[in-house]
PDB file of C-alpha atoms and ligand atoms in Angstrom:
ATOM      1  CA  GLU A 923    -101.021-309.491  34.783  1.00 97.00           C
ATOM      2  CA  VAL A 924     -98.724-307.243  32.784  1.00 97.00           C
ATOM      3  CA  LYS A 925     -96.595-304.725  34.657  1.00 97.00           C
ATOM      4  CA  ASP A 926     -94.458-301.860  33.328  1.00 96.00           C
ATOM      5  CA  LEU A 927     -93.661-303.491  30.010  1.00 96.00           C
ATOM      6  CA  TYR A 928     -91.034-301.884  27.787  1.00 96.00           C
ATOM      7  CA  VAL A 929     -89.622-303.204  24.520  1.00 96.00           C
ATOM      8  CA  ASN A 930     -86.822-301.630  22.541  1.00 95.00           C
ATOM      9  CA  TYR A 931     -85.723-302.783  19.121  1.00 93.00           C
ATOM     10  CA  GLY A 932     -82.345-301.028  19.086  1.00 91.00           C
ATOM     11  CA  ALA A 933     -83.217-297.336  19.146  1.00 91.00           C
ATOM     12  CA  ILE A 934     -86.949-297.961  18.493  1.00 92.00           C
ATOM     13  CA  GLU A 935     -89.154-297.961  21.592  1.00 94.00           C
ATOM     14  CA  ALA A 936     -91.919-300.307  20.430  1.00 95.00           C
ATOM     15  CA  ILE A 937     -93.685-300.625  23.824  1.00 96.00           C
ATOM     16  CA  LYS A 938     -93.506-297.827  26.392  1.00 96.00           C
ATOM     17  CA  GLY A 939     -94.617-298.845  29.868  1.00 95.00           C
ATOM     18  CA  ILE A 940     -97.775-300.903  29.436  1.00 96.00           C
ATOM     19  CA  SER A 941     -99.593-302.401  32.475  1.00 96.00           C
ATOM     20  CA  PHE A 942    -102.927-304.246  32.679  1.00 96.00           C
ATOM     21  CA  THR A 943    -104.768-307.189  34.206  1.00 96.00           C
ATOM     22  CA  VAL A 944    -107.162-309.370  32.207  1.00 94.00           C
ATOM     23  CA  GLN A 945    -109.183-312.494  32.951  1.00 90.00           C
ATOM     24  CA  PRO A 946    -111.232-315.291  31.343  1.00 89.00           C
ATOM     25  CA  GLY A 947    -114.559-314.202  29.860  1.00 85.00           C
ATOM     26  CA  GLU A 948    -113.146-310.934  28.542  1.00 87.00           C
ATOM     27  CA  ILE A 949    -112.785-310.062  24.865  1.00 87.00           C
ATOM     28  CA  VAL A 950    -110.148-307.384  24.524  1.00 91.00           C
ATOM     29  CA  THR A 951    -109.503-305.740  21.179  1.00 91.00           C
ATOM     30  CA  LEU A 952    -106.352-303.826  20.406  1.00 93.00           C
ATOM     31  CA  ILE A 953    -106.932-301.139  17.821  1.00 91.00           C
ATOM     32  CA  GLY A 954    -104.149-299.067  16.368  1.00 88.00           C
ATOM     33  CA  ALA A 955    -102.478-297.977  13.164  1.00 84.00           C
ATOM     34  CA  ASN A 956     -99.611-299.923  11.597  1.00 86.00           C
ATOM     35  CA  GLY A 957     -96.612-299.883  13.902  1.00 89.00           C
ATOM     36  CA  ALA A 958     -98.580-299.042  17.080  1.00 92.00           C
ATOM     37  CA  GLY A 959     -97.083-302.076  18.846  1.00 94.00           C
ATOM     38  CA  LYS A 960     -99.996-304.549  18.767  1.00 94.00           C
ATOM     39  CA  THR A 961     -98.032-307.478  17.325  1.00 95.00           C
ATOM     40  CA  THR A 962     -95.097-306.815  19.641  1.00 96.00           C
ATOM     41  CA  LEU A 963     -97.411-306.928  22.665  1.00 96.00           C
ATOM     42  CA  MET A 964     -99.102-310.109  21.456  1.00 96.00           C
ATOM     43  CA  ARG A 965     -95.804-311.834  20.721  1.00 96.00           C
ATOM     44  CA  MET A 966     -94.723-311.150  24.295  1.00 96.00           C
ATOM     45  CA  LEU A 967     -97.960-312.545  25.703  1.00 96.00           C
ATOM     46  CA  CYS A 968     -97.163-315.705  23.705  1.00 96.00           C
ATOM     47  CA  THR A 969     -93.578-315.865  25.103  1.00 95.00           C
ATOM     48  CA  LEU A 970     -92.151-315.444  21.578  1.00 95.00           C
ATOM     49  CA  LEU A 971     -90.437-312.208  22.541  1.00 95.00           C
ATOM     50  CA  LYS A 972     -88.924-311.166  25.867  1.00 95.00           C
ATOM     51  CA  PRO A 973     -89.588-307.644  27.087  1.00 96.00           C
ATOM     52  CA  THR A 974     -86.666-305.297  27.583  1.00 96.00           C
ATOM     53  CA  SER A 975     -88.084-304.754  31.078  1.00 96.00           C
ATOM     54  CA  GLY A 976     -91.293-305.463  32.984  1.00 97.00           C
ATOM     55  CA  THR A 977     -93.136-308.650  33.907  1.00 97.00           C
ATOM     56  CA  ILE A 978     -95.984-310.806  32.584  1.00 97.00           C
ATOM     57  CA  CYS A 979     -97.569-313.212  35.081  1.00 97.00           C
ATOM     58  CA  CYS A 980    -100.304-315.818  34.779  1.00 96.00           C
ATOM     59  CA  ASN A 981    -101.969-316.693  38.094  1.00 94.00           C
ATOM     60  CA  GLY A 982     -98.993-315.095  39.863  1.00 95.00           C
ATOM     61  CA  LYS A 983     -96.284-317.026  37.934  1.00 96.00           C
ATOM     62  CA  ASP A 984     -93.877-315.458  35.436  1.00 97.00           C
ATOM     63  CA  ILE A 985     -94.961-316.791  32.002  1.00 97.00           C
ATOM     64  CA  PHE A 986     -91.367-317.032  30.762  1.00 96.00           C
ATOM     65  CA  SER A 987     -90.501-319.473  33.548  1.00 96.00           C
ATOM     66  CA  MET A 988     -93.712-321.532  33.128  1.00 96.00           C
ATOM     67  CA  GLY A 989     -92.663-323.017  29.747  1.00 91.00           C
ATOM     68  CA  SER A 990     -95.098-325.656  28.452  1.00 90.00           C
ATOM     69  CA  GLU A 991     -97.361-325.243  31.493  1.00 93.00           C
ATOM     70  CA  TYR A 992     -98.214-321.759  30.133  1.00 94.00           C
ATOM     71  CA  ARG A 993     -98.232-322.721  26.459  1.00 91.00           C
ATOM     72  CA  LYS A 994    -100.817-325.437  27.175  1.00 92.00           C
ATOM     73  CA  LEU A 995    -103.169-322.608  28.124  1.00 94.00           C
ATOM     74  CA  LEU A 996    -102.410-320.646  24.991  1.00 95.00           C
ATOM     75  CA  GLY A 997    -103.821-320.519  21.449  1.00 95.00           C
ATOM     76  CA  TYR A 998    -102.205-318.099  18.987  1.00 95.00           C
ATOM     77  CA  LEU A 999    -103.037-316.986  15.476  1.00 94.00           C
ATOM     78  CA  PRO A1000    -100.106-314.938  14.145  1.00 94.00           C
ATOM     79  CA  GLN A1001    -100.559-312.423  11.338  1.00 89.00           C
ATOM     80  CA  ASP A1002     -98.795-314.802   8.937  1.00 87.00           C
ATOM     81  CA  PHE A1003     -98.751-318.435   9.795  1.00 88.00           C
ATOM     82  CA  GLY A1004     -96.766-321.173   8.098  1.00 88.00           C
ATOM     83  CA  PHE A1005     -98.188-324.401   6.685  1.00 92.00           C
ATOM     84  CA  TYR A1006     -97.214-327.108   4.233  1.00 94.00           C
ATOM     85  CA  PRO A1007     -99.119-326.118   1.074  1.00 94.00           C
ATOM     86  CA  GLU A1008     -99.730-329.733   0.009  1.00 96.00           C
ATOM     87  CA  PHE A1009    -101.437-330.652   3.308  1.00 97.00           C
ATOM     88  CA  THR A1010    -105.210-330.769   3.366  1.00 97.00           C
ATOM     89  CA  VAL A1011    -106.987-328.680   6.020  1.00 97.00           C
ATOM     90  CA  GLU A1012    -107.582-331.837   8.049  1.00 97.00           C
ATOM     91  CA  ASP A1013    -103.932-332.989   7.751  1.00 97.00           C
ATOM     92  CA  TYR A1014    -102.707-329.511   8.686  1.00 97.00           C
ATOM     93  CA  LEU A1015    -104.820-329.453  11.843  1.00 97.00           C
ATOM     94  CA  LEU A1016    -103.823-333.017  12.798  1.00 97.00           C
ATOM     95  CA  TYR A1017    -100.197-332.052  12.271  1.00 96.00           C
ATOM     96  CA  ILE A1018    -100.474-328.985  14.514  1.00 95.00           C
ATOM     97  CA  GLY A1019    -102.340-331.155  17.041  1.00 95.00           C
ATOM     98  CA  ALA A1020     -99.367-333.555  17.080  1.00 95.00           C
ATOM     99  CA  LEU A1021     -96.952-330.636  17.574  1.00 92.00           C
ATOM    100  CA  LYS A1022     -99.088-329.475  20.479  1.00 91.00           C
ATOM    101  CA  GLY A1023     -98.807-332.963  22.010  1.00 91.00           C
ATOM    102  CA  ILE A1024    -102.510-333.791  21.739  1.00 92.00           C
ATOM    103  CA  ARG A1025    -103.158-337.571  21.676  1.00 94.00           C
ATOM    104  CA  PRO A1026    -104.121-338.672  18.103  1.00 94.00           C
ATOM    105  CA  ILE A1027    -107.485-340.081  19.128  1.00 95.00           C
ATOM    106  CA  VAL A1028    -108.409-336.833  20.920  1.00 95.00           C
ATOM    107  CA  ALA A1029    -106.986-334.702  18.093  1.00 95.00           C
ATOM    108  CA  LYS A1030    -109.059-336.505  15.434  1.00 96.00           C
ATOM    109  CA  LYS A1031    -112.326-335.758  17.227  1.00 96.00           C
ATOM    110  CA  ARG A1032    -111.316-332.196  18.038  1.00 95.00           C
ATOM    111  CA  VAL A1033    -110.212-331.472  14.442  1.00 97.00           C
ATOM    112  CA  LYS A1034    -113.573-332.645  13.117  1.00 96.00           C
ATOM    113  CA  GLU A1035    -115.462-330.461  15.601  1.00 94.00           C
ATOM    114  CA  LEU A1036    -113.349-327.401  14.893  1.00 94.00           C
ATOM    115  CA  ILE A1037    -113.522-327.770  11.110  1.00 95.00           C
ATOM    116  CA  ALA A1038    -117.312-327.669  11.465  1.00 93.00           C
ATOM    117  CA  LYS A1039    -117.195-324.781  13.927  1.00 88.00           C
ATOM    118  CA  VAL A1040    -115.163-322.546  11.587  1.00 87.00           C
ATOM    119  CA  GLY A1041    -117.327-323.549   8.609  1.00 87.00           C
ATOM    120  CA  LEU A1042    -114.717-325.517   6.676  1.00 92.00           C
ATOM    121  CA  SER A1043    -116.435-328.922   6.538  1.00 94.00           C
ATOM    122  CA  LYS A1044    -116.748-328.791   2.757  1.00 94.00           C
ATOM    123  CA  ALA A1045    -113.071-327.831   2.435  1.00 95.00           C
ATOM    124  CA  ALA A1046    -111.695-330.369   4.944  1.00 96.00           C
ATOM    125  CA  HIS A1047    -109.985-332.353   2.181  1.00 97.00           C
ATOM    126  CA  LYS A1048    -108.883-329.351   0.150  1.00 96.00           C
ATOM    127  CA  LYS A1049    -105.172-328.575   0.026  1.00 97.00           C
ATOM    128  CA  MET A1050    -104.092-325.587   2.104  1.00 96.00           C
ATOM    129  CA  LYS A1051    -102.583-323.917  -0.978  1.00 95.00           C
ATOM    130  CA  LYS A1052    -105.992-323.946  -2.649  1.00 95.00           C
ATOM    131  CA  LEU A1053    -107.854-322.126   0.116  1.00 93.00           C
ATOM    132  CA  SER A1054    -108.986-318.517  -0.228  1.00 88.00           C
ATOM    133  CA  GLY A1055    -107.484-315.925   2.143  1.00 84.00           C
ATOM    134  CA  GLY A1056    -110.554-316.035   4.403  1.00 84.00           C
ATOM    135  CA  MET A1057    -110.587-319.831   4.494  1.00 89.00           C
ATOM    136  CA  LYS A1058    -106.901-319.883   5.470  1.00 91.00           C
ATOM    137  CA  ARG A1059    -107.659-317.444   8.262  1.00 88.00           C
ATOM    138  CA  ARG A1060    -110.424-319.744   9.502  1.00 89.00           C
ATOM    139  CA  ALA A1061    -108.054-322.743   9.396  1.00 93.00           C
ATOM    140  CA  GLY A1062    -105.675-320.563  11.440  1.00 93.00           C
ATOM    141  CA  ILE A1063    -108.366-319.859  14.028  1.00 90.00           C
ATOM    142  CA  ALA A1064    -109.096-323.600  14.222  1.00 93.00           C
ATOM    143  CA  GLN A1065    -105.422-324.445  14.876  1.00 95.00           C
ATOM    144  CA  ALA A1066    -105.324-321.828  17.657  1.00 94.00           C
ATOM    145  CA  MET A1067    -108.329-323.555  19.273  1.00 92.00           C
ATOM    146  CA  LEU A1068    -106.999-327.124  19.083  1.00 94.00           C
ATOM    147  CA  ASN A1069    -105.860-327.367  22.681  1.00 92.00           C
ATOM    148  CA  ASP A1070    -109.029-325.659  23.975  1.00 91.00           C
ATOM    149  CA  PRO A1071    -106.927-322.742  25.226  1.00 93.00           C
ATOM    150  CA  LYS A1072    -107.862-320.557  28.166  1.00 94.00           C
ATOM    151  CA  ILE A1073    -106.043-317.655  26.501  1.00 95.00           C
ATOM    152  CA  LEU A1074    -106.725-317.065  22.821  1.00 94.00           C
ATOM    153  CA  ILE A1075    -104.580-314.490  21.039  1.00 95.00           C
ATOM    154  CA  LEU A1076    -105.563-313.569  17.479  1.00 93.00           C
ATOM    155  CA  ASP A1077    -103.463-311.120  15.469  1.00 93.00           C
ATOM    156  CA  GLU A1078    -105.714-309.501  12.844  1.00 89.00           C
ATOM    157  CA  PRO A1079    -108.082-312.464  12.550  1.00 87.00           C
ATOM    158  CA  THR A1080    -110.447-310.587  10.214  1.00 83.00           C
ATOM    159  CA  ALA A1081    -107.802-309.682   7.613  1.00 79.00           C
ATOM    160  CA  GLY A1082    -108.974-310.932   4.216  1.00 73.00           C
ATOM    161  CA  LEU A1083    -112.437-312.047   5.340  1.00 78.00           C
ATOM    162  CA  ASP A1084    -115.404-311.186   3.141  1.00 79.00           C
ATOM    163  CA  PRO A1085    -118.558-309.594   4.688  1.00 80.00           C
ATOM    164  CA  ASN A1086    -120.250-312.964   5.277  1.00 79.00           C
ATOM    165  CA  GLU A1087    -117.129-314.398   6.840  1.00 78.00           C
ATOM    166  CA  ARG A1088    -116.874-311.353   9.109  1.00 80.00           C
ATOM    167  CA  ILE A1089    -120.364-312.042  10.444  1.00 80.00           C
ATOM    168  CA  ARG A1090    -119.509-315.702  10.946  1.00 78.00           C
ATOM    169  CA  PHE A1091    -116.294-314.633  12.711  1.00 78.00           C
ATOM    170  CA  ARG A1092    -118.165-312.318  15.117  1.00 77.00           C
ATOM    171  CA  ASN A1093    -120.501-315.145  16.093  1.00 79.00           C
ATOM    172  CA  LEU A1094    -117.621-317.573  16.451  1.00 79.00           C
ATOM    173  CA  ILE A1095    -115.640-315.271  18.734  1.00 79.00           C
ATOM    174  CA  SER A1096    -118.666-314.545  20.939  1.00 78.00           C
ATOM    175  CA  GLU A1097    -119.189-318.288  21.275  1.00 78.00           C
ATOM    176  CA  LEU A1098    -115.518-318.996  21.984  1.00 76.00           C
ATOM    177  CA  SER A1099    -115.115-316.307  24.595  1.00 76.00           C
ATOM    178  CA  GLU A1100    -117.472-317.808  27.150  1.00 76.00           C
ATOM    179  CA  ASP A1101    -114.895-319.216  29.510  1.00 81.00           C
ATOM    180  CA  ARG A1102    -111.671-317.884  28.091  1.00 90.00           C
ATOM    181  CA  LEU A1103    -109.756-314.680  27.566  1.00 92.00           C
ATOM    182  CA  VAL A1104    -109.743-313.540  23.930  1.00 92.00           C
ATOM    183  CA  LEU A1105    -107.286-310.860  22.917  1.00 93.00           C
ATOM    184  CA  LEU A1106    -107.386-309.763  19.299  1.00 91.00           C
ATOM    185  CA  SER A1107    -106.117-306.977  17.118  1.00 92.00           C
ATOM    186  CA  THR A1108    -107.742-305.268  14.179  1.00 85.00           C
ATOM    187  CA  HIS A1109    -107.820-302.121  12.103  1.00 78.00           C
ATOM    188  CA  ILE A1110    -111.533-302.465  11.414  1.00 75.00           C
ATOM    189  CA  VAL A1111    -113.703-301.224  14.276  1.00 73.00           C
ATOM    190  CA  SER A1112    -116.958-302.508  12.784  1.00 73.00           C
ATOM    191  CA  ASP A1113    -115.649-306.092  12.979  1.00 71.00           C
ATOM    192  CA  ILE A1114    -115.563-306.054  16.707  1.00 71.00           C
ATOM    193  CA  GLU A1115    -118.074-303.462  17.847  1.00 70.00           C
ATOM    194  CA  TYR A1116    -120.690-306.129  18.573  1.00 70.00           C
ATOM    195  CA  ILE A1117    -118.389-308.553  20.379  1.00 71.00           C
ATOM    196  CA  ALA A1118    -115.605-306.755  22.204  1.00 65.00           C
ATOM    197  CA  ASN A1119    -116.345-305.750  25.752  1.00 73.00           C
ATOM    198  CA  GLU A1120    -113.053-303.883  25.974  1.00 86.00           C
ATOM    199  CA  ILE A1121    -111.379-301.740  23.350  1.00 89.00           C
ATOM    200  CA  TRP A1122    -107.797-300.668  23.850  1.00 92.00           C
ATOM    201  CA  LEU A1123    -106.548-297.936  21.601  1.00 91.00           C
ATOM    202  CA  MET A1124    -102.804-298.248  20.956  1.00 93.00           C
ATOM    203  CA  LYS A1125    -100.526-295.573  19.573  1.00 93.00           C
ATOM    204  CA  ASP A1126     -96.717-295.433  19.477  1.00 94.00           C
ATOM    205  CA  GLY A1127     -96.279-298.241  21.997  1.00 95.00           C
ATOM    206  CA  GLU A1128     -98.780-296.966  24.556  1.00 95.00           C
ATOM    207  CA  ILE A1129    -102.379-297.785  25.407  1.00 94.00           C
ATOM    208  CA  LEU A1130    -104.103-294.411  25.136  1.00 91.00           C
ATOM    209  CA  HIS A1131    -107.617-295.528  25.961  1.00 88.00           C
ATOM    210  CA  LYS A1132    -109.230-298.527  27.640  1.00 90.00           C
ATOM    211  CA  GLY A1133    -112.956-299.138  27.903  1.00 87.00           C
ATOM    212  CA  SER A1134    -116.160-299.991  26.102  1.00 84.00           C
ATOM    213  CA  ILE A1135    -116.990-298.631  22.646  1.00 80.00           C
ATOM    214  CA  ASP A1136    -119.610-296.365  24.238  1.00 81.00           C
ATOM    215  CA  LYS A1137    -117.011-294.959  26.627  1.00 83.00           C
ATOM    216  CA  LEU A1138    -114.617-294.439  23.720  1.00 80.00           C
ATOM    217  CA  ILE A1139    -117.246-292.602  21.681  1.00 79.00           C
ATOM    218  CA  ASN A1140    -118.282-290.473  24.686  1.00 83.00           C
ATOM    219  CA  SER A1141    -114.672-289.483  25.286  1.00 80.00           C
ATOM    220  CA  MET A1142    -114.639-288.012  21.762  1.00 79.00           C
ATOM    221  CA  THR A1143    -117.438-285.543  22.507  1.00 81.00           C
ATOM    222  CA  GLU A1144    -116.165-282.017  21.826  1.00 80.00           C
ATOM    223  CA  THR A1145    -113.284-283.541  19.836  1.00 81.00           C
ATOM    224  CA  VAL A1146    -114.913-285.041  16.760  1.00 84.00           C
ATOM    225  CA  TRP A1147    -117.548-283.339  14.622  1.00 84.00           C
ATOM    226  CA  GLU A1148    -119.530-284.179  11.592  1.00 84.00           C
ATOM    227  CA  CYS A1149    -120.558-281.340   9.335  1.00 85.00           C
ATOM    228  CA  LEU A1150    -121.673-280.406   5.868  1.00 86.00           C
ATOM    229  CA  VAL A1151    -119.593-277.905   3.946  1.00 86.00           C
ATOM    230  CA  PRO A1152    -119.856-276.470   0.446  1.00 84.00           C
ATOM    231  CA  LYS A1153    -117.358-277.842  -2.064  1.00 80.00           C
ATOM    232  CA  ASN A1154    -115.374-274.601  -2.329  1.00 82.00           C
ATOM    233  CA  ARG A1155    -114.590-274.688   1.441  1.00 85.00           C
ATOM    234  CA  VAL A1156    -113.274-278.290   1.515  1.00 85.00           C
ATOM    235  CA  SER A1157    -109.597-277.398   1.002  1.00 86.00           C
ATOM    236  CA  ASP A1158    -109.747-274.775   3.829  1.00 89.00           C
ATOM    237  CA  PHE A1159    -111.097-277.398   6.206  1.00 87.00           C
ATOM    238  CA  MET A1160    -108.513-279.944   5.114  1.00 86.00           C
ATOM    239  CA  GLU A1161    -105.748-277.490   5.956  1.00 89.00           C
ATOM    240  CA  LYS A1162    -107.180-276.565   9.354  1.00 89.00           C
ATOM    241  CA  TYR A1163    -108.392-279.941  10.681  1.00 87.00           C
ATOM    242  CA  LYS A1164    -107.573-283.632  10.638  1.00 85.00           C
ATOM    243  CA  ILE A1165    -110.228-285.251   8.480  1.00 85.00           C
ATOM    244  CA  SER A1166    -111.040-288.808   9.425  1.00 79.00           C
ATOM    245  CA  ASN A1167    -113.684-289.447   6.798  1.00 79.00           C
ATOM    246  CA  MET A1168    -115.124-287.570   3.836  1.00 82.00           C
ATOM    247  CA  LYS A1169    -118.188-288.299   1.769  1.00 80.00           C
ATOM    248  CA  SER A1170    -119.254-286.442  -1.324  1.00 81.00           C
ATOM    249  CA  GLU A1171    -122.902-285.607  -1.702  1.00 77.00           C
ATOM    250  CA  ILE A1172    -124.437-284.261  -4.869  1.00 71.00           C
ATOM    251  CA  ASN A1173    -124.060-280.787  -3.494  1.00 62.00           C
ATOM    252  CA  PRO A1174    -122.487-279.746  -1.114  1.00 53.00           C
ATOM    253  CA  VAL A1175    -119.703-282.014   0.270  1.00 58.00           C
ATOM    254  CA  SER A1176    -120.252-283.594   3.675  1.00 62.00           C
ATOM    255  CA  TYR A1177    -117.466-284.917   5.830  1.00 61.00           C
ATOM    256  CA  THR A1178    -116.393-285.744   9.344  1.00 61.00           C
ATOM    257  CA  HIS A1179    -113.460-283.867  10.735  1.00 60.00           C
ATOM    258  CA  LEU A1180    -111.216-284.621  13.663  1.00 58.00           C
ATOM    259  CA  ARG A1181    -109.582-281.810  15.611  1.00 57.00           C
ATOM    260  CA  ALA A1182    -105.819-282.281  16.079  1.00 50.00           C
TER     261      ALA A1182
HETATM  262  P1  LIG B1147     -99.255-303.726  12.241  1.00 69.70           P
HETATM  263  O1  LIG B1147    -100.675-303.301  12.389  1.00 69.70           O
HETATM  264  O2  LIG B1147     -98.618-303.174  11.016  1.00 69.70           O
HETATM  265  O3  LIG B1147     -99.040-305.189  12.410  1.00 69.70           O
HETATM  266  P2  LIG B1147     -98.354-303.305  14.972  1.00 69.70           P
HETATM  267  O4  LIG B1147     -99.216-302.388  15.751  1.00 69.70           O
HETATM  268  O5  LIG B1147     -98.545-304.766  15.167  1.00 69.70           O
HETATM  269  O6  LIG B1147     -98.433-302.962  13.431  1.00 69.70           O
HETATM  270  P3  LIG B1147     -95.584-303.833  15.639  1.00 69.70           P
HETATM  271  O7  LIG B1147     -95.366-304.827  14.540  1.00 69.70           O
HETATM  272  O8  LIG B1147     -95.680-304.348  17.022  1.00 69.70           O
HETATM  273  O9  LIG B1147     -96.853-302.908  15.336  1.00 69.70           O
HETATM  274  O10 LIG B1147     -94.388-302.761  15.573  1.00 69.70           O
HETATM  275  C1  LIG B1147     -94.177-301.746  16.556  1.00 69.70           C
HETATM  276  C2  LIG B1147     -92.905-300.966  16.217  1.00 69.70           C
HETATM  277  O11 LIG B1147     -91.764-301.812  16.377  1.00 69.70           O
HETATM  278  C3  LIG B1147     -92.848-300.456  14.775  1.00 69.70           C
HETATM  279  O12 LIG B1147     -92.189-299.200  14.815  1.00 69.70           O
HETATM  280  C4  LIG B1147     -91.992-301.483  14.054  1.00 69.70           C
HETATM  281  O13 LIG B1147     -91.310-300.891  12.978  1.00 69.70           O
HETATM  282  C5  LIG B1147     -91.035-301.911  15.161  1.00 69.70           C
HETATM  283  N1  LIG B1147     -90.599-303.314  15.012  1.00 69.70           N
HETATM  284  C6  LIG B1147     -91.402-304.412  15.063  1.00 69.70           C
HETATM  285  N2  LIG B1147     -90.676-305.555  14.947  1.00 69.70           N
HETATM  286  C7  LIG B1147     -89.379-305.167  14.822  1.00 69.70           C
HETATM  287  C8  LIG B1147     -88.142-305.873  14.692  1.00 69.70           C
HETATM  288  N3  LIG B1147     -88.095-307.189  14.674  1.00 69.70           N
HETATM  289  N4  LIG B1147     -87.017-305.128  14.593  1.00 69.70           N
HETATM  290  C9  LIG B1147     -87.040-303.768  14.642  1.00 69.70           C
HETATM  291  N5  LIG B1147     -88.184-303.036  14.776  1.00 69.70           N
HETATM  292  C10 LIG B1147     -89.321-303.728  14.863  1.00 69.70           C
END
């Protein structure tokens, strides 16, 4: 339960009064442009950053005073995660397992299962430095899952994934979300439209919209249009309206415009 959260970085107000309650079984996706405050919010939910004011509680307890009791419930994939480049995928996951305090015998079994789950079995003995961007991301998702967390926080998990990997990722997240809370961020709506049951639209440190994709689309009625215009009118429209997408047809030009 997050209440009245504010974060200032000096003069910058990165989070401006956010409150919400979430629970296991939910998949919440934060969508927003660069700098909207998604990473800042996620870092706070992982206790990596203290809010300037406001509270975050888990089952009624302040997460910052719970220490390892809270972190045992948590799996986190940061936007950039560190690893020793010479480690193989398997060594990397065993190493993270040791840091998380998982007993070696349990970790070994879990690492094997997770490597298969994220589709890295063939690359298990490949060095981390030799993985593609998408494979690294999948190794990152596996490390976040090592302790079977009740709260899974993934910062841009689909960055760098190819179309096949995106499909695999959607299926993986649906499977993982059964008895846990999954909170993820993305710029790419199509990655999550089949899996997220909640979309939160963030802008300038605030959550502007919460709800299903259908609710989000319905709220845009009378605000967003799609129309066809002749080529010689395109610049007029660009001056008058915010254009979210434009597609050229042989003749005329068709595009979607967004009213300011
Ligand atoms: P992106 O999609 O680019 O990751 P984001 O939505 O995650 O963006 P944040 O990284 O949370 O956004 O940043 C929110 C605001 O806070 C931005 O204006 C950013 O410049 C600022 N900010 C973030 N981290 C710091 C920091 N350590 N010091 C100062 N300002 C920061």
